[in-house]
Short mmCIF file of C-alpha atoms in Angstrom, two decimals:
data_model
loop_
_atom_site.label_atom_id
_atom_site.label_comp_id
_atom_site.label_asym_id
_atom_site.label_seq_id
_atom_site.Cartn_x
_atom_site.Cartn_y
_atom_site.Cartn_z
CA UNK A 1 -152.16 93.62 -120.28
CA UNK A 2 -148.95 95.00 -118.66
CA UNK A 3 -147.06 91.96 -116.99
CA UNK A 4 -143.93 94.28 -116.16
CA UNK A 5 -144.76 94.35 -112.44
CA UNK A 6 -144.99 90.37 -112.22
CA UNK A 7 -141.84 90.24 -114.21
CA UNK A 8 -140.05 92.60 -111.87
CA UNK A 9 -141.39 90.78 -108.67
CA UNK A 10 -140.18 87.45 -110.28
CA UNK A 11 -136.89 88.93 -111.08
CA UNK A 12 -136.53 90.08 -107.57
CA UNK A 13 -137.53 86.83 -105.93
CA UNK A 14 -135.04 85.08 -108.32
CA UNK A 15 -132.22 87.27 -107.22
CA UNK A 16 -133.09 86.95 -103.63
CA UNK A 17 -133.33 83.13 -103.76
CA UNK A 18 -129.86 83.12 -105.67
CA UNK A 19 -128.40 85.57 -103.27
CA UNK A 20 -129.49 83.23 -100.26
CA UNK A 21 -128.26 80.20 -102.22
CA UNK A 22 -125.00 81.81 -102.88
CA UNK A 23 -124.52 83.16 -99.27
CA UNK A 24 -125.40 79.69 -98.01
CA UNK A 25 -122.89 77.99 -100.22
CA UNK A 26 -120.16 80.27 -99.15
CA UNK A 27 -120.85 79.83 -95.60
CA UNK A 28 -121.04 76.00 -95.93
CA UNK A 29 -117.85 76.08 -97.86
CA UNK A 30 -116.20 78.20 -95.14
CA UNK A 31 -117.56 76.10 -92.43
CA UNK A 32 -116.65 72.66 -93.96
CA UNK A 33 -113.08 74.10 -95.13
CA UNK A 34 -112.31 75.26 -91.50
CA UNK A 35 -113.49 71.85 -90.25
CA UNK A 36 -111.35 70.05 -92.74
CA UNK A 37 -108.41 72.26 -91.83
CA UNK A 38 -108.79 71.61 -88.15
CA UNK A 39 -109.08 67.85 -88.74
CA UNK A 40 -106.06 67.82 -91.25
CA UNK A 41 -104.08 69.71 -88.45
CA UNK A 42 -105.23 67.40 -85.78
CA UNK A 43 -104.29 64.42 -87.83
CA UNK A 44 -100.72 65.80 -88.74
CA UNK A 45 -100.14 66.51 -84.84
CA UNK A 46 -101.20 63.10 -84.22
CA UNK A 47 -98.97 61.49 -86.95
CA UNK A 48 -95.75 63.74 -86.00
CA UNK A 49 -93.68 61.45 -83.84
CA UNK A 50 -92.26 62.98 -80.36
CA UNK A 51 -88.59 63.39 -79.90
CA UNK A 52 -88.53 60.24 -77.77
CA UNK A 53 -90.33 58.34 -80.33
CA UNK A 54 -87.98 59.40 -83.18
CA UNK A 55 -84.80 58.46 -80.78
CA UNK A 56 -86.60 55.05 -80.11
CA UNK A 57 -87.00 54.58 -83.76
CA UNK A 58 -83.33 55.22 -84.69
CA UNK A 59 -81.98 53.18 -81.94
CA UNK A 60 -84.16 50.38 -83.21
CA UNK A 61 -82.84 50.69 -86.65
CA UNK A 62 -79.42 50.52 -85.32
CA UNK A 63 -80.25 47.63 -83.35
CA UNK A 64 -81.51 45.80 -86.21
CA UNK A 65 -77.91 45.46 -87.67
CA UNK A 66 -76.50 42.00 -86.95
CA UNK A 67 -73.64 41.81 -84.52
CA UNK A 68 -70.46 40.19 -85.94
CA UNK A 69 -67.49 39.16 -83.96
CA UNK A 70 -64.02 39.42 -85.15
CA UNK A 71 -60.98 38.31 -83.25
CA UNK A 72 -58.07 40.73 -83.67
CA UNK A 73 -55.53 39.08 -81.57
CA UNK A 74 -55.22 36.50 -78.96
CA UNK A 75 -56.96 38.68 -76.28
CA UNK A 76 -58.58 41.35 -78.39
CA UNK A 77 -61.98 41.05 -80.04
CA UNK A 78 -64.01 43.46 -81.91
CA UNK A 79 -67.99 43.40 -81.98
CA UNK A 80 -69.34 45.00 -84.97
CA UNK A 81 -72.99 46.07 -85.70
CA UNK A 82 -75.52 48.00 -83.67
CA UNK A 83 -73.91 51.24 -83.47
CA UNK A 84 -70.38 51.12 -84.73
CA UNK A 85 -67.91 48.93 -83.35
CA UNK A 86 -66.94 47.61 -79.65
CA UNK A 87 -63.42 46.60 -79.06
CA UNK A 88 -62.58 44.52 -75.93
CA UNK A 89 -59.29 43.62 -74.44
CA UNK A 90 -59.70 40.58 -72.38
CA UNK A 91 -57.19 39.99 -69.59
CA UNK A 92 -56.96 37.68 -66.66
CA UNK A 93 -58.09 40.45 -64.14
CA UNK A 94 -60.86 41.94 -66.13
CA UNK A 95 -62.05 43.13 -69.48
CA UNK A 96 -61.21 46.80 -70.96
CA UNK A 97 -63.62 47.93 -73.76
CA UNK A 98 -64.16 50.82 -75.97
CA UNK A 99 -67.73 52.06 -76.64
CA UNK A 100 -70.94 50.26 -76.04
CA UNK A 101 -73.22 50.32 -78.92
CA UNK A 102 -77.06 51.50 -78.71
CA UNK A 103 -79.24 50.94 -75.67
CA UNK A 104 -81.37 47.95 -77.19
CA UNK A 105 -78.11 46.08 -78.01
CA UNK A 106 -77.38 45.52 -74.46
CA UNK A 107 -78.63 42.03 -74.06
CA UNK A 108 -76.62 40.67 -77.04
CA UNK A 109 -73.55 42.74 -75.97
CA UNK A 110 -73.65 41.34 -72.59
CA UNK A 111 -73.97 37.73 -73.96
CA UNK A 112 -71.03 38.37 -76.19
CA UNK A 113 -68.86 39.88 -73.28
CA UNK A 114 -69.76 36.91 -71.04
CA UNK A 115 -68.76 34.69 -73.85
CA UNK A 116 -65.19 35.98 -73.70
CA UNK A 117 -64.86 34.80 -70.14
CA UNK A 118 -65.94 35.27 -66.60
CA UNK A 119 -63.83 38.19 -65.75
CA UNK A 120 -65.84 41.37 -65.26
CA UNK A 121 -65.60 44.58 -67.35
CA UNK A 122 -63.32 46.89 -65.40
CA UNK A 123 -62.96 49.91 -67.66
CA UNK A 124 -64.97 51.39 -70.54
CA UNK A 125 -63.74 54.25 -72.82
CA UNK A 126 -66.12 56.55 -74.46
CA UNK A 127 -64.55 57.63 -77.65
CA UNK A 128 -67.09 60.54 -78.03
CA UNK A 129 -70.63 61.55 -76.82
CA UNK A 130 -72.83 60.19 -79.58
CA UNK A 131 -75.59 57.81 -78.24
CA UNK A 132 -74.43 54.90 -80.25
CA UNK A 133 -71.13 54.92 -78.31
CA UNK A 134 -72.36 55.91 -74.80
CA UNK A 135 -75.74 54.26 -74.54
CA UNK A 136 -74.80 51.30 -72.44
CA UNK A 137 -72.59 53.28 -69.96
CA UNK A 138 -75.08 52.85 -67.16
CA UNK A 139 -75.40 49.28 -67.65
CA UNK A 140 -71.64 48.78 -67.68
CA UNK A 141 -71.12 50.97 -64.62
CA UNK A 142 -74.00 49.00 -62.65
CA UNK A 143 -71.98 45.92 -63.45
CA UNK A 144 -68.87 47.41 -61.94
CA UNK A 145 -67.11 48.99 -64.66
CA UNK A 146 -65.39 52.41 -64.53
CA UNK A 147 -66.34 54.57 -67.51
CA UNK A 148 -63.49 57.06 -68.75
CA UNK A 149 -63.90 59.78 -71.25
CA UNK A 150 -62.58 63.17 -72.35
CA UNK A 151 -63.96 66.07 -70.30
CA UNK A 152 -65.90 67.38 -73.17
CA UNK A 153 -67.44 64.11 -73.72
CA UNK A 154 -69.10 64.35 -70.23
CA UNK A 155 -69.83 68.00 -70.74
CA UNK A 156 -71.90 67.16 -73.94
CA UNK A 157 -73.62 64.09 -72.36
CA UNK A 158 -74.58 66.51 -69.24
CA UNK A 159 -76.61 68.84 -71.66
CA UNK A 160 -79.59 68.64 -73.86
CA UNK A 161 -78.76 69.05 -77.50
CA UNK A 162 -80.05 68.48 -80.89
CA UNK A 163 -78.35 66.52 -83.87
CA UNK A 164 -79.19 67.83 -87.34
CA UNK A 165 -78.94 64.54 -88.81
CA UNK A 166 -82.14 64.64 -90.95
CA UNK A 167 -83.35 61.34 -89.71
CA UNK A 168 -86.45 60.01 -91.75
CA UNK A 169 -88.84 58.95 -89.04
CA UNK A 170 -91.91 56.73 -89.10
CA UNK A 171 -93.96 59.36 -90.65
CA UNK A 172 -91.59 59.64 -93.77
CA UNK A 173 -90.57 63.22 -92.93
CA UNK A 174 -87.00 64.39 -92.25
CA UNK A 175 -86.49 65.29 -88.41
CA UNK A 176 -83.38 66.40 -86.37
CA UNK A 177 -82.76 64.29 -83.08
CA UNK A 178 -83.21 65.73 -79.51
CA UNK A 179 -81.44 64.51 -76.84
CA UNK A 180 -81.98 65.16 -73.01
CA UNK A 181 -79.11 65.25 -70.66
CA UNK A 182 -77.95 61.73 -69.81
CA UNK A 183 -78.71 60.37 -66.32
CA UNK A 184 -75.95 60.48 -63.80
CA UNK A 185 -75.34 56.79 -63.77
CA UNK A 186 -74.59 57.03 -67.51
CA UNK A 187 -72.02 59.78 -67.31
CA UNK A 188 -68.24 59.06 -67.21
CA UNK A 189 -66.87 58.58 -63.56
CA UNK A 190 -63.39 59.84 -64.74
CA UNK A 191 -62.37 62.18 -67.34
CA UNK A 192 -58.96 63.54 -68.76
CA UNK A 193 -58.41 67.05 -69.66
CA UNK A 194 -57.98 68.47 -73.31
CA UNK A 195 -54.17 68.55 -73.33
CA UNK A 196 -53.87 65.08 -71.88
CA UNK A 197 -52.74 62.27 -74.38
CA UNK A 198 -55.32 59.71 -73.97
CA UNK A 199 -52.86 56.68 -74.11
CA UNK A 200 -50.82 58.36 -71.29
CA UNK A 201 -53.83 58.70 -69.26
CA UNK A 202 -55.12 55.28 -69.56
CA UNK A 203 -51.59 53.75 -68.93
CA UNK A 204 -51.08 55.73 -65.72
CA UNK A 205 -54.66 54.71 -64.59
CA UNK A 206 -54.20 51.02 -65.38
CA UNK A 207 -50.77 50.71 -63.72
#
């Protein structure tokens, strides 16, 4: 008996079954790969911190540095720690200070300033525009101080900008830091031009 016809039918059925299985596998793989890719992309987007979160994280790290007090002279004190150094000249009619630490450091900076005496802060000098030197301008201005700076410092603070510092954020990746323009109350109230010597300008304003 000739079974070639049955063999052909079986082969065709097997081929059809294999083709359907293969096609289904490819479709499933494609479907799940797309879903996994979308899920991975969504998770990545959720984990990537915003510019504000990155800046807040860096401020918090700066603020975690303990503040140390060093007396440089009878009426000159330096606070060192959360954002470089702050120097204060304490006179009978008020305090004159240079720079102001990062924003979260304000409570301990205020306590340290109050510890030097009851005289108010009358003048603040911003040595440059970076946030760890200018963050507490608004607090000091609200307390009655006049903030002085180079005109380019005010210009920089008035503009948005990005710092390519390659800061490692909470997600473990390296990021630049983005800064929005500083609010009006944080900007220097008085500036001196490019060719003016800082010491001459300050002496004329204070005398």
